[in-house]
Short mmCIF file of C-alpha atoms and ligand atoms in Angstrom, two decimals:
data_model
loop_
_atom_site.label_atom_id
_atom_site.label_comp_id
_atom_site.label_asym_id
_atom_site.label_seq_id
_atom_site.Cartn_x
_atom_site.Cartn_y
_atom_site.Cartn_z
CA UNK P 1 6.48 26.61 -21.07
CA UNK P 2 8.11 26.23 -17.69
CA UNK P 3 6.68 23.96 -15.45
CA UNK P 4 6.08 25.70 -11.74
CA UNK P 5 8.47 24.43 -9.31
CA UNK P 6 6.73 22.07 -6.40
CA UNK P 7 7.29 21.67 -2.88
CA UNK P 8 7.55 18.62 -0.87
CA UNK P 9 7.39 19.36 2.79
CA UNK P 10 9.28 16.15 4.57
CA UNK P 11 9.04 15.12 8.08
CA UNK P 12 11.18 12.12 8.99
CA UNK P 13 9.60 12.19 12.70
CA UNK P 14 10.76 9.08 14.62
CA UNK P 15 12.39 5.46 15.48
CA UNK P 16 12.94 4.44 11.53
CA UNK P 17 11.00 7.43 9.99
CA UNK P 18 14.49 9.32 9.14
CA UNK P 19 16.19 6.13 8.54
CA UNK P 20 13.24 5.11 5.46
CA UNK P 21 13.04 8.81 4.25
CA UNK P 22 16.58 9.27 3.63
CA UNK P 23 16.82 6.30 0.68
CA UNK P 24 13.49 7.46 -0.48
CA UNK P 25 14.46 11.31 -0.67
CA UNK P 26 17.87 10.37 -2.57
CA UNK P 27 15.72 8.32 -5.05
CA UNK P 28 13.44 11.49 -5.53
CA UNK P 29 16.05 13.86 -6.18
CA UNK P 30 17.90 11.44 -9.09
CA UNK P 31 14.63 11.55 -10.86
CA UNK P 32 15.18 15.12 -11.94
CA UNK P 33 11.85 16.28 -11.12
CA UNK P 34 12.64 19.53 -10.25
CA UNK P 35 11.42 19.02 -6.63
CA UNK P 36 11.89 21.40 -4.17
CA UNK P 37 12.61 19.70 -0.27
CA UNK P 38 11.98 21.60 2.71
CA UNK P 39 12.92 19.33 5.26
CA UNK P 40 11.58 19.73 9.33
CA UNK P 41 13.98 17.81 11.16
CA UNK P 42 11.86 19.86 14.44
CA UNK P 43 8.60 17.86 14.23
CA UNK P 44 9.47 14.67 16.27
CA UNK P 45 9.52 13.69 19.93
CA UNK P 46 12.41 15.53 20.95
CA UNK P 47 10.91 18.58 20.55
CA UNK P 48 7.57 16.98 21.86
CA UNK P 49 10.13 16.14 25.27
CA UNK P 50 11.09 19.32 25.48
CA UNK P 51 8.48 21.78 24.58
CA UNK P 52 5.23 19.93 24.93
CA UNK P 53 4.24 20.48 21.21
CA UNK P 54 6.06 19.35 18.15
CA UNK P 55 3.60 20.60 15.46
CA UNK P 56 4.02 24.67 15.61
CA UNK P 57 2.40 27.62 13.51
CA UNK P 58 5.29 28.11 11.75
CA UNK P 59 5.72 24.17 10.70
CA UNK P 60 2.02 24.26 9.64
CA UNK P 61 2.35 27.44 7.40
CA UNK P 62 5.50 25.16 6.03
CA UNK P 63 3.43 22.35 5.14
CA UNK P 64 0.52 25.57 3.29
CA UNK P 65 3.02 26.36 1.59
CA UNK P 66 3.88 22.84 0.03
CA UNK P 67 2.52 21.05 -2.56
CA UNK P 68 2.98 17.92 -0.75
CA UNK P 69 3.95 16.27 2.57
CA UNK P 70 6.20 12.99 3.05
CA UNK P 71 6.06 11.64 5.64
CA UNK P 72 8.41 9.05 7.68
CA UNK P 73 6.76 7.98 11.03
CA UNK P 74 5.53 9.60 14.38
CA UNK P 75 5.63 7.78 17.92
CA UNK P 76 7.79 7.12 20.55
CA UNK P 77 7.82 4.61 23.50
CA UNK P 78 8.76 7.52 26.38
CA UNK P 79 5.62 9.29 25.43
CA UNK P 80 1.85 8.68 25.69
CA UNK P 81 0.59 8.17 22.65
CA UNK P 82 -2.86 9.33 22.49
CA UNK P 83 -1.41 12.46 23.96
CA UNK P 84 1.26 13.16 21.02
CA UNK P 85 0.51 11.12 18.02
CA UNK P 86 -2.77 12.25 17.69
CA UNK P 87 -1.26 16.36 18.44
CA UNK P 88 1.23 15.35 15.06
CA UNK P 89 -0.55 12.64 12.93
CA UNK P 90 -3.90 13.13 13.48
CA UNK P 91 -3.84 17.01 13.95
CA UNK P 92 -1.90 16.70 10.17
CA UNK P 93 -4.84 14.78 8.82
CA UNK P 94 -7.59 16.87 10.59
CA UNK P 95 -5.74 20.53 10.11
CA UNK P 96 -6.06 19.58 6.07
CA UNK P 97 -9.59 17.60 5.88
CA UNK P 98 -6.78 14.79 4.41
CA UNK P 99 -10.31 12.91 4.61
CA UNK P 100 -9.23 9.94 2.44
CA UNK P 101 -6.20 7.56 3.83
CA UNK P 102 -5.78 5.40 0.52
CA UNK P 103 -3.89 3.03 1.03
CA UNK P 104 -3.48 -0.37 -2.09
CA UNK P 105 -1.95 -3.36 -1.64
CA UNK P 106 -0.56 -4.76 -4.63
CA UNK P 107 1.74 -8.01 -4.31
CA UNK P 108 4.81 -7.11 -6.35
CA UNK P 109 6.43 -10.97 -6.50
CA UNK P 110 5.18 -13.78 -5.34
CA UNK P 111 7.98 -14.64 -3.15
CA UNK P 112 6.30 -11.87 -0.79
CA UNK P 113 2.95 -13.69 -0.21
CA UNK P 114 2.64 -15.94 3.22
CA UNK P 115 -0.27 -17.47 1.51
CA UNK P 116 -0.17 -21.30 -0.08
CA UNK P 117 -2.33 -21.35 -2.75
CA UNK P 118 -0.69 -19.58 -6.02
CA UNK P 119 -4.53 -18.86 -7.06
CA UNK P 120 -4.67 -16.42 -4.33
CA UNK P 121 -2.18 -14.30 -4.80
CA UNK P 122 -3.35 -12.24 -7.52
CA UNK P 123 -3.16 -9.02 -4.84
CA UNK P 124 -4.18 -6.01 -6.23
CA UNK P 125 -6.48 -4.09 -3.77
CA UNK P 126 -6.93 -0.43 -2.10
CA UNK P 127 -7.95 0.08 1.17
CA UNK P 128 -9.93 3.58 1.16
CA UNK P 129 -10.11 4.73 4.69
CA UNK P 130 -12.06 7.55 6.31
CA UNK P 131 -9.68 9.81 7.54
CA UNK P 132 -11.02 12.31 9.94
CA UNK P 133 -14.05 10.71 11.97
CA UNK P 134 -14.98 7.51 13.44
CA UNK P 135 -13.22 6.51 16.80
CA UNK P 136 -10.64 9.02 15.93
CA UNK P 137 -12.55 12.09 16.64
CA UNK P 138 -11.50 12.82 20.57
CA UNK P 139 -14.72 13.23 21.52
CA UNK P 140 -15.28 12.29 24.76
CA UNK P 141 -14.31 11.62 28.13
CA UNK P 142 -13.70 10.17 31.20
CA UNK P 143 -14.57 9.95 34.87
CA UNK P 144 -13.34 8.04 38.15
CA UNK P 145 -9.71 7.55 37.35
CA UNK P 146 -7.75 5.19 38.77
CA UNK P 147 -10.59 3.46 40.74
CA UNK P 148 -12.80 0.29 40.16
CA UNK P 149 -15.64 2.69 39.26
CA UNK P 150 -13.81 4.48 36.25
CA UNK P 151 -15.19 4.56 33.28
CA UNK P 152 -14.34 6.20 29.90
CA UNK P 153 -16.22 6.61 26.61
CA UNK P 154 -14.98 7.93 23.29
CA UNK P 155 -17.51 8.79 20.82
CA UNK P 156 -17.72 6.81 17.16
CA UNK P 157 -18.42 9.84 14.79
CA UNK P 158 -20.27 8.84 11.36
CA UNK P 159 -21.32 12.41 9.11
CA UNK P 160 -23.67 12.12 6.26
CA UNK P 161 -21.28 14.36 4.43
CA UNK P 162 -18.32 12.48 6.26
CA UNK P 163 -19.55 9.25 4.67
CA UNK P 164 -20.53 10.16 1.58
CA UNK P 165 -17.60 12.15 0.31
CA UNK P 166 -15.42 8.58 1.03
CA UNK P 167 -17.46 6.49 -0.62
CA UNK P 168 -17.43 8.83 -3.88
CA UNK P 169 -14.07 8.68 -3.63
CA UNK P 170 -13.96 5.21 -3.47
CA UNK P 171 -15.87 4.75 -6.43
CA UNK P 172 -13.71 6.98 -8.21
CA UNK P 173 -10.77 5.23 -7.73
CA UNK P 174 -12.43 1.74 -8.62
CA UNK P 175 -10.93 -0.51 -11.34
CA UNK P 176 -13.64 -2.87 -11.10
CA UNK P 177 -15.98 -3.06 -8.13
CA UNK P 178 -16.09 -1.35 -4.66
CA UNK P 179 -17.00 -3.57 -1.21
CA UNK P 180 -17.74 -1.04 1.39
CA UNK P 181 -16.79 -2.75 5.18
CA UNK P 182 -18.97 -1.85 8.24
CA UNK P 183 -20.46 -3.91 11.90
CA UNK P 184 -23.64 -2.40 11.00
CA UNK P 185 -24.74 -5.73 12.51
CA UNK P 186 -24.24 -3.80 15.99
CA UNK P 187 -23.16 -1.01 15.67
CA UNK P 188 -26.28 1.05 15.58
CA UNK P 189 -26.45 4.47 14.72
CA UNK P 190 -23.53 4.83 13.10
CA UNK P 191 -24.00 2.05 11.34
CA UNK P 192 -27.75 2.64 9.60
CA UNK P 193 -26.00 5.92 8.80
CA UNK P 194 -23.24 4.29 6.54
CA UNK P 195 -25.92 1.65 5.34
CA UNK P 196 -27.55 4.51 4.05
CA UNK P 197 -25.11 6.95 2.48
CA UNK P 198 -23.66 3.52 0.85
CA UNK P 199 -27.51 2.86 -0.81
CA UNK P 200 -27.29 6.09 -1.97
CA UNK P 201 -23.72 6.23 -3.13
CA UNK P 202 -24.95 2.84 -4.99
CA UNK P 203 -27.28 4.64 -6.94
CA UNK P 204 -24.96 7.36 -7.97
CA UNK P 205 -22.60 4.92 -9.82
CA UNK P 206 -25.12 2.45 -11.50
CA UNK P 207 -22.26 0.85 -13.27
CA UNK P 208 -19.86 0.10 -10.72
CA UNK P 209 -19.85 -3.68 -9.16
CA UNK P 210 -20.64 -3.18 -5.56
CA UNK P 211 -20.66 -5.71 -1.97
CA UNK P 212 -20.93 -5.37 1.52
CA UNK P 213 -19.29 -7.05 4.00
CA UNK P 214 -19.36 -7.23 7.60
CA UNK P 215 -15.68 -6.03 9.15
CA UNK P 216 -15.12 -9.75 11.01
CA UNK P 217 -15.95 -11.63 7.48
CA UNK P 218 -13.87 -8.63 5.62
CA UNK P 219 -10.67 -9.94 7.18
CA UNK P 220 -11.14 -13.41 6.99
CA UNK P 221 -12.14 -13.48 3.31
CA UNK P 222 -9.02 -11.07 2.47
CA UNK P 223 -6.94 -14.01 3.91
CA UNK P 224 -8.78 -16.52 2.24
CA UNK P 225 -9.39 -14.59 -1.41
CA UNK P 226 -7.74 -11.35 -0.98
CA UNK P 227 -7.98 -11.88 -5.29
CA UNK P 228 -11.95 -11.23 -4.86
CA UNK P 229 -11.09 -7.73 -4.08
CA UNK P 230 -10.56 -3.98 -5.52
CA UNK P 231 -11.51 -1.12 -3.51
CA UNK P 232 -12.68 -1.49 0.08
CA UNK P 233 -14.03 1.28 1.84
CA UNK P 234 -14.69 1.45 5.32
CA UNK P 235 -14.39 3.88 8.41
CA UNK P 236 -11.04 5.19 10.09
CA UNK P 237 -10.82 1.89 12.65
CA UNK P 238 -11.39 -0.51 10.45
CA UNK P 239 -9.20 1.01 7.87
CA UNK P 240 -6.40 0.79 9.71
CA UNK P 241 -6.67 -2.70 11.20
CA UNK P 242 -7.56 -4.08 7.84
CA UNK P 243 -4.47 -1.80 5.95
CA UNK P 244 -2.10 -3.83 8.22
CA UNK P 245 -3.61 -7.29 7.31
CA UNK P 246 -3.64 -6.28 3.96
CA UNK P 247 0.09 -5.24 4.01
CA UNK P 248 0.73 -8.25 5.45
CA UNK P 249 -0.20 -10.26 2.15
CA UNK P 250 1.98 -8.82 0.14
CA UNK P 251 5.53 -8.75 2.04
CA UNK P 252 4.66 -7.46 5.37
CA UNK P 253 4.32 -3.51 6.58
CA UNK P 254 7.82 -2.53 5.34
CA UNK P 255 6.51 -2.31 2.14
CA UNK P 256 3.65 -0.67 2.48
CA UNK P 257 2.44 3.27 1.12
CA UNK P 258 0.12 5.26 2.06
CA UNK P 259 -1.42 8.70 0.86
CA UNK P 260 -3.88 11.10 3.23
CA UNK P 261 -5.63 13.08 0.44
CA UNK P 262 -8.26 15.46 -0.12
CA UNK P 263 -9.95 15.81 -3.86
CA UNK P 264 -10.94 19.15 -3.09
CA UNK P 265 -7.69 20.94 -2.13
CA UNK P 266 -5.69 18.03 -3.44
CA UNK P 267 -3.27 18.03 -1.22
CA UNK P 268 -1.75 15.08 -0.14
CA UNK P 269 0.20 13.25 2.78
CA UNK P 270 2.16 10.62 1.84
CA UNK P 271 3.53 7.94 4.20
CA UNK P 272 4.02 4.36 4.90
CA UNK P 273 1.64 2.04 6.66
CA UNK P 274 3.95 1.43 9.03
CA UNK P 275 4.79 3.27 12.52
CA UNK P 276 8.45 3.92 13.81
CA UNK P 277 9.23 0.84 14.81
CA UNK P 278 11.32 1.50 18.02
CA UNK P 279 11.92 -2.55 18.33
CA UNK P 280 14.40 -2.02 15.26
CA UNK P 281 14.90 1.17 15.31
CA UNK P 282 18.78 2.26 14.78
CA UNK P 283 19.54 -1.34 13.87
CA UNK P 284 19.79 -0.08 10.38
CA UNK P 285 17.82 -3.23 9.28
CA UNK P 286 14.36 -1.28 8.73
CA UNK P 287 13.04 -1.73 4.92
CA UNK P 288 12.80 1.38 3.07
CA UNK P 289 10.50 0.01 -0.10
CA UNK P 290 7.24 1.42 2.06
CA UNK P 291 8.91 4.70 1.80
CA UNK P 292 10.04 4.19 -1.43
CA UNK P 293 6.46 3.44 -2.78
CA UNK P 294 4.62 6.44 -1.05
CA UNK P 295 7.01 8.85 -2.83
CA UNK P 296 6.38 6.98 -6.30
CA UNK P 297 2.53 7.41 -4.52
CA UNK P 298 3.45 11.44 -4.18
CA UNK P 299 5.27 11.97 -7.60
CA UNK P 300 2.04 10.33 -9.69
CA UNK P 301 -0.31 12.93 -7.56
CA UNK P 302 2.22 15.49 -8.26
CA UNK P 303 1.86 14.31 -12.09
CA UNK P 304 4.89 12.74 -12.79
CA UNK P 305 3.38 9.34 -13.72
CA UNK P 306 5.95 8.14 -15.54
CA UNK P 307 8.42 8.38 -13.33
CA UNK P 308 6.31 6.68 -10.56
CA UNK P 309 6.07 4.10 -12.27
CA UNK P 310 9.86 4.27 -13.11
CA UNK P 311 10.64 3.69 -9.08
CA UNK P 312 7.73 0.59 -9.01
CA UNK P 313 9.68 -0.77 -11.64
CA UNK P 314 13.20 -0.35 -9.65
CA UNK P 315 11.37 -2.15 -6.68
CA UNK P 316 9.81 -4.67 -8.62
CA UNK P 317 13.29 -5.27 -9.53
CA UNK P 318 15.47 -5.22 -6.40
CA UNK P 319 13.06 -7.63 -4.78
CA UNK P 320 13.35 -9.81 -7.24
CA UNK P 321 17.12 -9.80 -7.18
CA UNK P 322 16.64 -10.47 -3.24
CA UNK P 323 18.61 -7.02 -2.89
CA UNK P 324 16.08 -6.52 0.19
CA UNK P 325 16.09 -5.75 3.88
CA UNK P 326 15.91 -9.19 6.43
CA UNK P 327 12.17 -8.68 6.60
CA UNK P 328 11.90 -9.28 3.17
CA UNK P 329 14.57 -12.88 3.78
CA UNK P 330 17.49 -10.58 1.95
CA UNK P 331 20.39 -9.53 4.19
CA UNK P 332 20.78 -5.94 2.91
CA UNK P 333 20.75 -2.73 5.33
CA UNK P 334 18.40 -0.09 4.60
CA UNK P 335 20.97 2.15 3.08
CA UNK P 336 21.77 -0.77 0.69
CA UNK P 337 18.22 -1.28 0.07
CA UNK P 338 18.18 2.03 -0.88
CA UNK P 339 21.00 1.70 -2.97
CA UNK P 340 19.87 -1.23 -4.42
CA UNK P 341 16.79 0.54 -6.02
CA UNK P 342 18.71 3.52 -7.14
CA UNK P 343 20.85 1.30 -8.94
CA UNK P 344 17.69 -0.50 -10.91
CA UNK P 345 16.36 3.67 -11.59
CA UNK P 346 19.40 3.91 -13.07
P1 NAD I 1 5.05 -0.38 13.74
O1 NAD I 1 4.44 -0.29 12.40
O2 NAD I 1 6.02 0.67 14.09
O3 NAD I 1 5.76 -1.81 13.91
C1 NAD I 1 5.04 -3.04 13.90
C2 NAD I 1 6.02 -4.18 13.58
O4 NAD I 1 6.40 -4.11 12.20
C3 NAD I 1 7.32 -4.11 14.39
O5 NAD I 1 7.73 -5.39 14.73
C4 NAD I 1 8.29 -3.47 13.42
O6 NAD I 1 9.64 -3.83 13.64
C5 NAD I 1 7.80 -3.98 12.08
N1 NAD I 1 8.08 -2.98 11.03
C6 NAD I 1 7.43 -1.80 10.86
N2 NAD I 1 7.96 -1.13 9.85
C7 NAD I 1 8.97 -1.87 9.36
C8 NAD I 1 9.91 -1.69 8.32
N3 NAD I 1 9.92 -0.58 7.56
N4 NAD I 1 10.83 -2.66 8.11
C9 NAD I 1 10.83 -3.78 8.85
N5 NAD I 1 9.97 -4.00 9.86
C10 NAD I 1 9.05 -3.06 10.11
O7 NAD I 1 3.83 -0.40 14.79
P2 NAD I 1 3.86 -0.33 16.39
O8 NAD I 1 5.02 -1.07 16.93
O9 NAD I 1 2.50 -0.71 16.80
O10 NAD I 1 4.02 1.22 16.70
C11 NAD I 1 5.26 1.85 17.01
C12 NAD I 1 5.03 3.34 17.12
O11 NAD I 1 4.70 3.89 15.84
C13 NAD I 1 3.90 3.73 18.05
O12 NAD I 1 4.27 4.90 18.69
C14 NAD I 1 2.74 3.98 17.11
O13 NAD I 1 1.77 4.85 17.63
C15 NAD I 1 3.46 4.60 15.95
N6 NAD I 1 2.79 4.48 14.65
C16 NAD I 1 2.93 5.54 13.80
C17 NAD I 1 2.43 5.46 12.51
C18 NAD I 1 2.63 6.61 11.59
O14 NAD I 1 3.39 7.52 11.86
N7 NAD I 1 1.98 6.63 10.45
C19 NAD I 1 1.82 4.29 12.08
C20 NAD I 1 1.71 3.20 12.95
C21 NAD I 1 2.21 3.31 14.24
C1 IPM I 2 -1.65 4.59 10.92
C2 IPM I 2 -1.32 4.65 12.40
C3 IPM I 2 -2.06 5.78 13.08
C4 IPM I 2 -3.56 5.55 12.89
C5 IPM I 2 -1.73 5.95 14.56
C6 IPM I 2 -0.27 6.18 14.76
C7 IPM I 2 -2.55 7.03 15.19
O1 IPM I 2 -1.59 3.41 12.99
O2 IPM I 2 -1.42 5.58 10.22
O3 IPM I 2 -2.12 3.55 10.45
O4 IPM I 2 -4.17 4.74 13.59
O5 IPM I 2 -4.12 6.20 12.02
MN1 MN I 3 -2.09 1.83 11.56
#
């Protein structure tokens, strides 16, 4: 029996997004999966410069048509960006109900960890974010401009059905307990509505180790015993500030993956943590293993699991080789990074 052929849309957007895509696509197609690549070179500021919109129609019925999305990065210092992230990255996650951003941290040597104590580096967590509410709905609005009187407010949107579908997810994806991250403390309504979708989801899954945590302790205890963790879920806000602390345990946001998923359609977006970077951008210095790891994060949703964790394994071993970008204390561009892993898949 022939297996159907699959479809990856990619979009290398901006700043270092083509320059971590293009190691991580040349890795995909040695694997031999039989992966079809539609790439849209069209979706990234330029075309934001000069035509007001970089997401058409015709690039969404692209990405329908796909199996899967990678994704590079979005965002560019000339251009506001409320105004054309959210009309790209956000429109991507919204357009698809990609209503989980999952996002695990696992510490692949120990060389990567900034903390001290060897006990603590046993890092092995996920980060399951709400993907489509919270502060990132766009609800809103704003009044005064541009005088001492302005003022602007941007509503904080909680669902029952929002909440509740993340937090089964969570569960679902727990190895051994889930911690679920709010400010319920004072953040009202919002708040007494995740308290409550959590003591529900609580009772659904008997058997699952559960904790709460408030989203100031969250961060300091993932510093302090990031090993106390598995799966935290929490909203869209907090997801993302914590998904950056938590990359930064385990070697920093260059080698971080993401996926933007939906258990219903499963489709997925895959994607680093990190943004395009315009600070390094072109310096040819940017580390591709984020990259990397969101396409071994694509291939095992696509089914392929051994051959995700074929490309874990080549990372596992160019880092410990030191064949690794400056970020990382190797000297290697990202092209040789890239290299470098191909060369371990090999
Ligand atoms: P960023 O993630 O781009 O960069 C933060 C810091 O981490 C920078 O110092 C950068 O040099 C470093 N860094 C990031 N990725 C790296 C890599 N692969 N290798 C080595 N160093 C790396 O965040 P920012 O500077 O806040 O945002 C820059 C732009 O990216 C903004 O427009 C922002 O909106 C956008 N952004 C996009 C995404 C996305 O597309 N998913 C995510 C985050 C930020
Ligand atoms: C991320 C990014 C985005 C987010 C920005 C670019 C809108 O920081 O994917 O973590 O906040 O979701
Ligand atoms: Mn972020």
């Amino acid at each position: 029996m022939s297996i159907p052929m699959q479809r990856i849309t990619v979009i290398p957007g901006d700043g270092i997004g083509p320059e971590v895509i293009e190691p991580a696509l040349a890795l995909l197609q040695v694997l031999g999966l039989g992966l079809e690549f539609d790439v849209l070179d069209n979706v990234n500021v330029n075309t934001y410069l000069h035509e007001g919109n970089a997401l058409s129609q015709a690039d969404l019925d692209h990405l329908r048509n796909s199996d899967a999305t990678l994704l590079g990065a979005i965002g560019d210092p000339r251009v506001s960006e409320t105004a054309y992230v959210r009309t790209v990255l956000s429109r991507l996650r919204l357009e698809f109900d990609l209503y989980v951003n999952y996002r695990p941290t696992h510490l692949w040597h120990d060389r990567l960890s900034p903390l001290r104590d060897p006990a603590r580096r046993g890092i092995d967590c996920v980060i399951v974010r709400e993907n489509t509410e919270g502060l990132y709905s766009g609800i809103g609005g704003s009044m005064r401009a541009a005088s001492p009187e302005e003022f602007a407010v941007d509503l904080d949107v909680s669902t029952h059905r929002g909440v509740s579908r993340v937090l089964d997810f969570a569960f679902s994806v727990a190895r051994r307990s889930v911690c679920m991250v709010d400010k319920a403390n004072a953040v009202r309504h919002g708040g007494q509505l995740w308290q409550r979708c959590w003591r529900e989801a609580i009772e659904r899954y008997p058997h699952v180790e559960t904790s709460h945590l408030y989203v100031d302790a969250a961060a300091m205890k993932l510093v302090s015993d990031p090993t106390a963790f598995d799966v935290i879920v929490t909203n869209n806000s907090y997801g993302d500030i914590l998904s950056d602390l938590t990359a930064a345990l385990a070697g920093g946001l260059g080698m971080a993956p993401s996926a933007n998923l939906n258990s219903d359609t499963a489709y997925g977006l895959f994607e680093p943590v990190h943004g395009s970077a315009p600070d390094i951008a072109g310096t040819g210095t940017a580390n591709p293993l984020g990259a990397i790891l969101s396409t071994a994060l694509m291939v095992e949703h696509l089914g392929h699991a051994d051959e995700a964790g074929a490309i874990r394994r080549a990372v596992v071993a160019a880092v410990e080789a030191g064949r690794v970008t400056p970020d990382l204390g190797g000297s290697l561009s990202t092209a040789q990074t890239g290299a470098a892993v191909m060369a371990e898949l090999r």
